[in-house]
CSV table of C-alpha atoms in Angstrom, one decimal:
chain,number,residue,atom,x,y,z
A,1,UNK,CA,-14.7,-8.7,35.1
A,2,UNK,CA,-15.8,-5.3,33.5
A,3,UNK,CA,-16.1,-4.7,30.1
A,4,UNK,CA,-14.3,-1.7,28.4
A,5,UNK,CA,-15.4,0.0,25.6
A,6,UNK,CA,-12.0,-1.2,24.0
A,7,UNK,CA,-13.4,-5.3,24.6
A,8,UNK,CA,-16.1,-3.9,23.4
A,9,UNK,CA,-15.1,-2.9,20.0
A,10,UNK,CA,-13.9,-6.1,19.7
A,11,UNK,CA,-17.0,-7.9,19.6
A,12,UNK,CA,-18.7,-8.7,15.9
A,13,UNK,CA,-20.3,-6.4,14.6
A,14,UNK,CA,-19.3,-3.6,17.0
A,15,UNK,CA,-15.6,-4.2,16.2
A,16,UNK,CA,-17.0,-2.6,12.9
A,17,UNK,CA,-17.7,1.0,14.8
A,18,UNK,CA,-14.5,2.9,14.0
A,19,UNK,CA,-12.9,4.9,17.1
A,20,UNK,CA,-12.6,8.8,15.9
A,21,UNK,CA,-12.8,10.6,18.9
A,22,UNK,CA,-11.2,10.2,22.9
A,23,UNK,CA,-9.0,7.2,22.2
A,24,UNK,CA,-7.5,7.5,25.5
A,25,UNK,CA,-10.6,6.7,27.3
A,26,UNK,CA,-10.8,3.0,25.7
A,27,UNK,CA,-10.2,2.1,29.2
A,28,UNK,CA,-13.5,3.4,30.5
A,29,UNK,CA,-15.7,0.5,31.7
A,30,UNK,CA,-19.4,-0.2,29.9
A,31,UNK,CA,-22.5,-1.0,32.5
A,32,UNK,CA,-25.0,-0.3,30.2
A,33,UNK,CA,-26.0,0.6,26.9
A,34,UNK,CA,-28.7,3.1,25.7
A,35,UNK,CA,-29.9,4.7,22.6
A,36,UNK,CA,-32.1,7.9,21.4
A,37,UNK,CA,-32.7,10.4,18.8
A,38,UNK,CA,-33.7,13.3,20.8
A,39,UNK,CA,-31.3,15.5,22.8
A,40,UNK,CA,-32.9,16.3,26.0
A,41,UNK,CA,-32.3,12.6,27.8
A,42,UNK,CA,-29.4,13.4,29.2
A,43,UNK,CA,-30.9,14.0,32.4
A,44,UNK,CA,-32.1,9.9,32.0
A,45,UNK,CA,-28.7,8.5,31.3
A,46,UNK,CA,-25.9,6.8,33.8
A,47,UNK,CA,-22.4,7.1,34.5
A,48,UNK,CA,-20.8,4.3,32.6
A,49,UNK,CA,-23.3,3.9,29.4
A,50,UNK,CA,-22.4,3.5,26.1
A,51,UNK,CA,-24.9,5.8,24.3
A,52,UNK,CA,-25.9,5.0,20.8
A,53,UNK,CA,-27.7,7.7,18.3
A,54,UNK,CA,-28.4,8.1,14.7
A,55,UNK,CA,-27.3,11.6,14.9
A,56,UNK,CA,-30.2,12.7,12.5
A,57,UNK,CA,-30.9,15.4,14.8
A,58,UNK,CA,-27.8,17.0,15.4
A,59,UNK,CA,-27.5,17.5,11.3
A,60,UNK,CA,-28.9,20.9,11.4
A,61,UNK,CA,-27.4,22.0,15.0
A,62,UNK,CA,-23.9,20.7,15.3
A,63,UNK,CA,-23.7,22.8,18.9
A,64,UNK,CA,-26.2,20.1,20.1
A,65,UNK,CA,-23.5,17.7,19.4
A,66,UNK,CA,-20.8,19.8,21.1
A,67,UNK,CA,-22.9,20.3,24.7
A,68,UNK,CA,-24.1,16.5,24.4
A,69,UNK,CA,-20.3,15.0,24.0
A,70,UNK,CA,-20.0,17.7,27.1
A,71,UNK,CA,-23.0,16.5,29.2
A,72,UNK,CA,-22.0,12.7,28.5
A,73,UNK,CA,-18.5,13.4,29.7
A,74,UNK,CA,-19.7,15.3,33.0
A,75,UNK,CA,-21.7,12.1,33.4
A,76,UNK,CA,-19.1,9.9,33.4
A,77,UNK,CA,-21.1,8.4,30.5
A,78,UNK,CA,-18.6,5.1,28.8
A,79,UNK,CA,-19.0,6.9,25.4
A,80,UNK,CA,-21.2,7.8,22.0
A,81,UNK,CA,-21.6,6.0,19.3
A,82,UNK,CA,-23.2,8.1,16.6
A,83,UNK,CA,-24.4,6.8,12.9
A,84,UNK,CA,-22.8,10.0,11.1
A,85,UNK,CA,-20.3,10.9,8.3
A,86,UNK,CA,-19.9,13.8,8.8
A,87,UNK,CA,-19.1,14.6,12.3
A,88,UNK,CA,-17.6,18.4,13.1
A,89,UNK,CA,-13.3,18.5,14.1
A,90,UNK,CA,-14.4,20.5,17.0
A,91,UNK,CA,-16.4,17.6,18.4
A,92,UNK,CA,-14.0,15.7,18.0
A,93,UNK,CA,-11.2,17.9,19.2
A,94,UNK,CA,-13.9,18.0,22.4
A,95,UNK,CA,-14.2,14.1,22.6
A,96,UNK,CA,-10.1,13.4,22.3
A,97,UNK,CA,-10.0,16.6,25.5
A,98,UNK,CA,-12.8,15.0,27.5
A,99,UNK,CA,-11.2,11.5,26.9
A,100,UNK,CA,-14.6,10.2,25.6
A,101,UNK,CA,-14.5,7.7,23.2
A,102,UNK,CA,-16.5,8.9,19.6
A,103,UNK,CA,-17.8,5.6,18.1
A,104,UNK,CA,-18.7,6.0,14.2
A,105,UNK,CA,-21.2,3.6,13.6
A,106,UNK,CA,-21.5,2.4,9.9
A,107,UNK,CA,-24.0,3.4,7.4
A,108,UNK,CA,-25.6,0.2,6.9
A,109,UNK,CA,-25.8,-1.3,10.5
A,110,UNK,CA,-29.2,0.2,12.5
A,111,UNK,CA,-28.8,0.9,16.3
A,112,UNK,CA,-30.4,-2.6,17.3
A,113,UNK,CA,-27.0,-4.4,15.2
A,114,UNK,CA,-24.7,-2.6,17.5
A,115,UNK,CA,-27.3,-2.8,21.0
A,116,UNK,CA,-28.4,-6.3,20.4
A,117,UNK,CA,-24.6,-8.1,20.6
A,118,UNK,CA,-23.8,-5.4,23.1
A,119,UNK,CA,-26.8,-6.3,25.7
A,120,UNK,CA,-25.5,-10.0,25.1
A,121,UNK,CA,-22.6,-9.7,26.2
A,122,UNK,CA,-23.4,-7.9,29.2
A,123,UNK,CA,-26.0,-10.3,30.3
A,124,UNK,CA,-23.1,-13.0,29.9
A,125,UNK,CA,-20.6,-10.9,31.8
A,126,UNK,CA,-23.5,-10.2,34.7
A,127,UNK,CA,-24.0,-14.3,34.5
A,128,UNK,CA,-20.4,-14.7,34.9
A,129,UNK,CA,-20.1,-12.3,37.7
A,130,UNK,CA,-22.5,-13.8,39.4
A,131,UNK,CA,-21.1,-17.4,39.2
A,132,UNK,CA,-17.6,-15.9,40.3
A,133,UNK,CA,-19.5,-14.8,43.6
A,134,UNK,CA,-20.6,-17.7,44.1
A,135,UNK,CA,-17.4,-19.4,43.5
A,136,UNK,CA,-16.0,-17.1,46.2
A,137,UNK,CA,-18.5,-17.9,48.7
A,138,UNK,CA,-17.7,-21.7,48.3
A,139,UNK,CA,-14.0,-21.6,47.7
A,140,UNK,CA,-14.2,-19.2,51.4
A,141,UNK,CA,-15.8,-21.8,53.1
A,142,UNK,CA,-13.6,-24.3,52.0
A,143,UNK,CA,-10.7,-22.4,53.4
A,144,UNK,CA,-12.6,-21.8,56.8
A,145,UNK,CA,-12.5,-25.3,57.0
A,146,UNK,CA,-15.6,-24.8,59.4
A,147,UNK,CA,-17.6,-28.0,60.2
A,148,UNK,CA,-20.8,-26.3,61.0
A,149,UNK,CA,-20.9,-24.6,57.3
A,150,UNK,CA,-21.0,-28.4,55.9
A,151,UNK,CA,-24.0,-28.6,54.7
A,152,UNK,CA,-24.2,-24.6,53.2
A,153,UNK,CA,-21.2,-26.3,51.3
A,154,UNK,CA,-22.3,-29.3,50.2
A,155,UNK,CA,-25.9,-27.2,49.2
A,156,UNK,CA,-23.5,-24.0,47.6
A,157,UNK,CA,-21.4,-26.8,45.8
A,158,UNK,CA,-24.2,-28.5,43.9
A,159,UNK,CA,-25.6,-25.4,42.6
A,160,UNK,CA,-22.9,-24.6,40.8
A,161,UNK,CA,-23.1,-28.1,39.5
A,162,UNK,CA,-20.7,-30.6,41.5
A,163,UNK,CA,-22.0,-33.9,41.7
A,164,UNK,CA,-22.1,-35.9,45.4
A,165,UNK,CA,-19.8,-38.7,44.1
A,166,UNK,CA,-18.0,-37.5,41.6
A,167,UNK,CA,-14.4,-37.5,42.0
A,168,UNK,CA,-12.2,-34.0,43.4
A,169,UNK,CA,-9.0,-32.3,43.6
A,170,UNK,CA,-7.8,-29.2,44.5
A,171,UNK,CA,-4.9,-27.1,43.3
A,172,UNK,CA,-4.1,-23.9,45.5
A,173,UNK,CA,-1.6,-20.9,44.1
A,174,UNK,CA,-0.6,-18.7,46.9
A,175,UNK,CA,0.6,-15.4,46.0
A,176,UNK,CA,3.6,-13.8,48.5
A,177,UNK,CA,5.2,-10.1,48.8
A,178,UNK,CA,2.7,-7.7,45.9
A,179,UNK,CA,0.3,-10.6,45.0
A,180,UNK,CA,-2.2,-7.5,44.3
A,181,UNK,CA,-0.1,-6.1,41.2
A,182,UNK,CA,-1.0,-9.7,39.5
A,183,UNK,CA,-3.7,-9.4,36.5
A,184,UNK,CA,-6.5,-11.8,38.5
A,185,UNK,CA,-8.9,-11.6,35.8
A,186,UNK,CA,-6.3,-12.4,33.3
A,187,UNK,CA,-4.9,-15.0,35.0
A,188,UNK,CA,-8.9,-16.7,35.7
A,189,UNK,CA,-9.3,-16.2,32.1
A,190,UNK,CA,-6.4,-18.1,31.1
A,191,UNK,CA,-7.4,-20.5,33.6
A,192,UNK,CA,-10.7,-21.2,32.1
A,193,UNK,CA,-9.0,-22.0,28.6
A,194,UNK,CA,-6.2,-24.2,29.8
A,195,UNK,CA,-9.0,-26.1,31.8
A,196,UNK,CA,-11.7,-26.3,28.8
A,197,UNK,CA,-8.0,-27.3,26.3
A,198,UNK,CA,-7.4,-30.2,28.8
A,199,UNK,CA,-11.1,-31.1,29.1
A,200,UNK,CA,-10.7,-31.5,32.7
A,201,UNK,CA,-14.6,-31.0,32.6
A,202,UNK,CA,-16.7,-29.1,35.3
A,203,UNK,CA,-14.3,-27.1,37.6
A,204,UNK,CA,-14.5,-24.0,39.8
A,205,UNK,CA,-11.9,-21.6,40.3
A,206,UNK,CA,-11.7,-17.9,41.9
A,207,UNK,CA,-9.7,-15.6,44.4
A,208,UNK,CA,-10.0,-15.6,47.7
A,209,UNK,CA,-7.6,-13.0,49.5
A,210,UNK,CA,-4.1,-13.9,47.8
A,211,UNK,CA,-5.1,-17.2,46.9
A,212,UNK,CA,-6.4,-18.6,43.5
A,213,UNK,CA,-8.3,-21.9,44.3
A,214,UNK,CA,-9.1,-24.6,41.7
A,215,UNK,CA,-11.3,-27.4,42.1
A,216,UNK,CA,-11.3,-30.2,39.5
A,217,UNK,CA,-14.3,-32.1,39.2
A,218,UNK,CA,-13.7,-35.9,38.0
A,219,UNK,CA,-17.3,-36.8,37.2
A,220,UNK,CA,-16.6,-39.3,34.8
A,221,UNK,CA,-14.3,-41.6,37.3
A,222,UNK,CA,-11.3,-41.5,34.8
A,223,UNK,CA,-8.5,-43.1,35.7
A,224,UNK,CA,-6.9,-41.2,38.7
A,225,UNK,CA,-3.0,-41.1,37.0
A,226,UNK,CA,-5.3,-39.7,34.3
A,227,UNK,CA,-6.8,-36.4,36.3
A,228,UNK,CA,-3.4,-36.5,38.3
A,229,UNK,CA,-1.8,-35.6,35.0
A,230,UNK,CA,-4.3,-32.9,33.9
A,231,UNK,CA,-3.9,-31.2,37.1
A,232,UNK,CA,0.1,-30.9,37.2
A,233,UNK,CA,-0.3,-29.9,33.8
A,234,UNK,CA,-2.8,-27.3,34.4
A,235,UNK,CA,-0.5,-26.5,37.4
A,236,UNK,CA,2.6,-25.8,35.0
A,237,UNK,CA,0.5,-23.9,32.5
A,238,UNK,CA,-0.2,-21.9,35.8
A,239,UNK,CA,2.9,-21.5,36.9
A,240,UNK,CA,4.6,-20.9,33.2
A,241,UNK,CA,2.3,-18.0,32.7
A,242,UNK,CA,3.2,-16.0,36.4
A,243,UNK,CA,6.7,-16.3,35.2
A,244,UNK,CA,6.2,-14.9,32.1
A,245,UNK,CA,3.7,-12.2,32.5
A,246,UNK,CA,4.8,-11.1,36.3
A,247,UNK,CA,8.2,-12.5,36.6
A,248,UNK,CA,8.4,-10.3,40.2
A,249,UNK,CA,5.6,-12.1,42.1
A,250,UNK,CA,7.0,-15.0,44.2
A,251,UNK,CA,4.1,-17.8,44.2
A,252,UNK,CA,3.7,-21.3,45.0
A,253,UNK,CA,1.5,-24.0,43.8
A,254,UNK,CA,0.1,-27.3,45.5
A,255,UNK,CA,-1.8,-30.0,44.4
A,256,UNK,CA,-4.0,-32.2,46.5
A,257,UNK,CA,-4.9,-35.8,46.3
A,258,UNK,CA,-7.5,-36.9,44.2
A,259,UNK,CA,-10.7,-38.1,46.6
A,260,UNK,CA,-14.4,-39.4,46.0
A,261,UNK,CA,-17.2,-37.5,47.3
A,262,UNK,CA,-18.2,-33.8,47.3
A,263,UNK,CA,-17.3,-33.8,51.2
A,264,UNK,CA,-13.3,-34.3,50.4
A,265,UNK,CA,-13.2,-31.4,48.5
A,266,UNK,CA,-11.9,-29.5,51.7
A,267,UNK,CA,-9.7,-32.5,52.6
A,268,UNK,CA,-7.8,-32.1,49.0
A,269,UNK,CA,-7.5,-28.3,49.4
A,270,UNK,CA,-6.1,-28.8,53.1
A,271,UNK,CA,-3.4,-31.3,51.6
A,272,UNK,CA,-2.5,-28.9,48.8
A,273,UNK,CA,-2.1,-25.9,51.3
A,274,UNK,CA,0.1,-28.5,53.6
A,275,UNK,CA,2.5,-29.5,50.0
A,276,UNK,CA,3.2,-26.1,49.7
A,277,UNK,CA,4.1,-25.3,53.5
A,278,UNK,CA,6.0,-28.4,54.0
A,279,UNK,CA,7.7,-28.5,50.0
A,280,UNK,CA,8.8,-24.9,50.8
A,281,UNK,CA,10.3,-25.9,53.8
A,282,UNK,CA,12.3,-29.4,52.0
A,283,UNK,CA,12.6,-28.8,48.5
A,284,UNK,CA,13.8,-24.8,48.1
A,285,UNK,CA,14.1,-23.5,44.6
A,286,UNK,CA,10.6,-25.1,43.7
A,287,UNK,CA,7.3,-23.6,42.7
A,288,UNK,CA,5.3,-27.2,42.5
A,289,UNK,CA,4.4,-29.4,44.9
A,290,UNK,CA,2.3,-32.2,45.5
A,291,UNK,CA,1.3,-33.6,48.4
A,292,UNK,CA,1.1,-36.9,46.9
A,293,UNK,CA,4.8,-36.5,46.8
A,294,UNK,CA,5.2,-35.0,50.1
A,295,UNK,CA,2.5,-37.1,52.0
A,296,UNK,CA,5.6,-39.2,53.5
A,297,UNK,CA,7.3,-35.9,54.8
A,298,UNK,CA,4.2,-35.1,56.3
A,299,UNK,CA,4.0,-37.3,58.7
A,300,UNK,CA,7.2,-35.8,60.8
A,301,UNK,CA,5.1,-32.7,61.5
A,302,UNK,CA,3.3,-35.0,64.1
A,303,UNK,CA,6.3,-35.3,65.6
A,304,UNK,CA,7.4,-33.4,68.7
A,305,UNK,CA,10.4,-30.8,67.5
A,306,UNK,CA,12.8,-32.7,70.5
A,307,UNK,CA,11.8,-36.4,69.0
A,308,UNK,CA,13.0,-34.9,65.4
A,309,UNK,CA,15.9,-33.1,67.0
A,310,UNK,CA,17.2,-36.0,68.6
A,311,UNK,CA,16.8,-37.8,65.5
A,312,UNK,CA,18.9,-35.5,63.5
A,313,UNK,CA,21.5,-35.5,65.5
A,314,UNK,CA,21.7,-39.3,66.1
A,315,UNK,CA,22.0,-39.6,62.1
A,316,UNK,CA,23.7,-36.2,61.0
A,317,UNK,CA,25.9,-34.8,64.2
A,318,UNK,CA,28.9,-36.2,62.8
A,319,UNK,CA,29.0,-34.0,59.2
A,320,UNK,CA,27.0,-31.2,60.9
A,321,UNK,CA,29.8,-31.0,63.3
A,322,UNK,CA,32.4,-31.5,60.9
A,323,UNK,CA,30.6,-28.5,58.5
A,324,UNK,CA,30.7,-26.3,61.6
A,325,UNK,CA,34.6,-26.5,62.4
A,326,UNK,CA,36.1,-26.8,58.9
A,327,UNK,CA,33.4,-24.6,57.0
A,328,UNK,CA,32.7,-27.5,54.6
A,329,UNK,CA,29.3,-28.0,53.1
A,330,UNK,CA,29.6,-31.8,53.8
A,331,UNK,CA,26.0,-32.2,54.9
A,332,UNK,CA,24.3,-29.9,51.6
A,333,UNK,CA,26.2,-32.4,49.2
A,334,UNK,CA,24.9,-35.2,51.1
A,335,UNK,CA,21.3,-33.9,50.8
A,336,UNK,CA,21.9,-33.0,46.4
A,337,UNK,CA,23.3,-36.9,46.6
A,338,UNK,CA,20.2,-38.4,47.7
A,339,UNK,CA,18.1,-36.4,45.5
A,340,UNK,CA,20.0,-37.1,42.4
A,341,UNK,CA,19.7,-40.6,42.8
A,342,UNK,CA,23.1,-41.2,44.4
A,343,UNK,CA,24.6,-40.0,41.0
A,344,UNK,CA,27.7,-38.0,40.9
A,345,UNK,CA,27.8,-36.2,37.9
A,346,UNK,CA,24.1,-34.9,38.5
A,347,UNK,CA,25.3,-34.2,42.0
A,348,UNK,CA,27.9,-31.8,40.6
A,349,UNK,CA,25.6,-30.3,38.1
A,350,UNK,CA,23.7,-29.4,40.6
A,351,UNK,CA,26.3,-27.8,43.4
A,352,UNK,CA,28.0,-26.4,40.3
A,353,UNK,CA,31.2,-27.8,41.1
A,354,UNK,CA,33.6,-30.1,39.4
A,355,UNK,CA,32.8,-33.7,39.7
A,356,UNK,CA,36.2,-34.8,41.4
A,357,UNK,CA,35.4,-32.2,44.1
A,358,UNK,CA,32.2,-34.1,44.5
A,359,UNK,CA,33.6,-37.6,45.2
A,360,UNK,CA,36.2,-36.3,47.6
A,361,UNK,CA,33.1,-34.8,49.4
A,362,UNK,CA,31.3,-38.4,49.5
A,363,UNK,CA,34.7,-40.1,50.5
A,364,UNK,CA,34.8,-37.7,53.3
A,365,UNK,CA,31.2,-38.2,54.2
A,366,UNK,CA,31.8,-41.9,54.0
A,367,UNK,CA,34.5,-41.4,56.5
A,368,UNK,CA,33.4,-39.6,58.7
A,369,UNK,CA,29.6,-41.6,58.9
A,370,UNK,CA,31.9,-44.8,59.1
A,371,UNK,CA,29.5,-46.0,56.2
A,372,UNK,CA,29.8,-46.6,52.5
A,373,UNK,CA,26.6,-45.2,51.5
A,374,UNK,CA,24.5,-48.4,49.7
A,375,UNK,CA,22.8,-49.8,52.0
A,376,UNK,CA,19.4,-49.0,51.5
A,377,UNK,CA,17.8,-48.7,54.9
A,378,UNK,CA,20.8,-46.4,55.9
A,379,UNK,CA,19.8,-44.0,52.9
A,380,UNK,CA,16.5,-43.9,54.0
A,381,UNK,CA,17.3,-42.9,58.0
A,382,UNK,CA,20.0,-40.0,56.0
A,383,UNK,CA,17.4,-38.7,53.7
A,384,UNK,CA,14.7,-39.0,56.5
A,385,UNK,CA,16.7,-37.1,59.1
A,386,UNK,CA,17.6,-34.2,56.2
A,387,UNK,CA,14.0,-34.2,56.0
A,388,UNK,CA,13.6,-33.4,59.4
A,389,UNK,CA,16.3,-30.8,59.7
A,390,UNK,CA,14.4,-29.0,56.8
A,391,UNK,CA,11.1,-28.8,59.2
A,392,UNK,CA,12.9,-27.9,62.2
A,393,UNK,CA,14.4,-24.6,60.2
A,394,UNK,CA,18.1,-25.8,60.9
A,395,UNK,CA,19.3,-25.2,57.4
């Protein structure tokens, strides 16, 4: 996450630097920061460092000024800061052409006011850079899901500070179609708050290919309904924040079961990449899923496709059939049914059709399953073999 000189102006004391020269380069990014009072250390300097000087000696020479703004621009230097009130148009003129930023540094701050907070900060940003590379290297491991690289995991994992027996979960967002346009700094950023807001406590979080992974640390053994409820919020702050700042990127989240013991880590991240395969599969429309909700679906994946096959068509032949020759959607109102709870009127909120047209629907369905639709068991095997039709790809 580079710094610009634009974040850069907004830190204390710099934000007091007032920008008179090459707005448009704002953008340019700030490695390192130097100063000096003579003119002839150009040759010393580095592309992408903010150069600070009192500009005493350009007083009596403002061409020095001129072929120094033109020097720092030929080396791709990030900008100059100079401690000057009077600075010449035609430097300026030169800085706005060159797209170097022209930083006017107060009267009463010295160089070491602006240096000082500027060297903090990017000894915090290299600190940060580095812990989001090691992040990386642990959430990639995770993912390869490699039993040999145990042990490098479990040894990566505690030097970021995850605790043996502390209690995990993972939540996984997967990008689709131009993940790469999304903001991922941005988006880590905003992570980082909504996680210190919800004091979820220590967590690690970073991209791997088109993938954000989060892992939530429970050290304190809260009450797992507890960390369940932190992470689906977290997950809906995620999610919120896609739609609102990159409403074009199609994304999914999961969430995995909470587990003790830094060695489930990769279990909870492989349940939270199964909820999103398996809930985009049963439940389209949705962003969210958890496996905790989908673990029962799950289990038909370890089912042969001809076992699941036969066992749709033992429960749903009838309507399917019956859809097929009339061009009725007998079998999708069947499926919003279940899910609303066996409730009409949310049945037909949901189809976007009139609610009379909804019960002549379930008095055909009824009809034609020979089966008033109450018993219990029976809704199970119905909403079980729509299940399975889902997984097989036959809707």
């Amino acid at each position: 996450m580079k710094l610009t000189v634009a974040k850069a102006l907004e830190i204390p004391s710099v934000s007091e630097c007032k920008v008179i020269g090459g707005k448009s380069g704002l953008s340019r990014p700030v490695d390192s920061v130097n100063s000096f009072d003579a003119p002839d250390v150009v040759s010393w300097l580095k592309p992408n460092e903010l150069v600070l000087t009192t500009g005493y000696v350009f007083n009596s020479n403002p061409d020095l000024l001129l072929k120094l703004v033109e020097e720092l621009a030929a080396k791709g230097c990030a900008g100059l800061g100079i401690k000057s009130e009077t600075i010449p148009d035609s430097v300026i003129r030169l800085a706005d052409s060159a797209n170097l930023p022209l930083l006017r540094i107060p009267e009463q701050f010295s160089l070491a006011d602006i240096m000082t907070p500027l060297l903090r900060e990017l000894v915090a940003r290299q600190k940060q850079n580095e812990n989001f590379h090691k992040n990386t290297q642990l959430l990639s491991r995770i993912i390869s899901g490699n039993p040999s690289d145990f042990e490098i995991f479990t040894q990566e994992a505690k030097s970021l500070g995850l605790s043996r027996n502390s209690g995990y979960m993972c939540i996984l967002l997967k990008l689709f179609g131009h993940g790469g346009k999304i903001g991922r700094s941005q988006l880590l950023l905003h992570t980082e708050q909504m996680v210190c807001h919800l004091g979820i406590g220590n967590s690690i979080y970073g991209w791997v290919h088109s993938d954000m992974i989060l892992i939530l640390e429970n050290k304190n053994q809260i009450n797992e309904n507890q960390i369940n409820a932190k992470a689906y919020r977290l997950s809906e702050e995620l999610d919120e924040f896609i739609l609102e700042q990159y409403p074009g990127i199609k994304h999914s989240i999961g969430i995995g079961n909470h587990h003790i013991g830094i060695d489930q880590i990769t279990r909870s991240f492989s349940e939270a990449s199964k909820a999103i395969h398996i809930g985009n599969c049963v439940e389209t429309g949705k962003r969210m899923f958890s496996f905790k909700e989908m673990e029962a679906i799950s289990l038909l994946q370890y089912s042969p496709p001809e076992v699941l096959e036969d066992y749709v068509f033992r429960c749903l032949s009838p309507l399917l059939v019956h859809d097929q020759t009339h061009n009725t959607e007998l079998v999708r109102t069947l499926d919003v049914f279940l899910h609303s709870l066996l409730r009409p009127a949310e049945t037909a909120r949901a189809l976007g059709i009139h609610r009379n047209t909804v019960h002549f629907r379930l008095n055909c369905i009824k009809d034609i399953l020979e089966n008033d639709l109450i018993e219990s068991a029976y809704l199970f095997r119905l909403q079980l073999a729509l299940y399975a039709m889902k997984l097989l790809g036959k809707t």
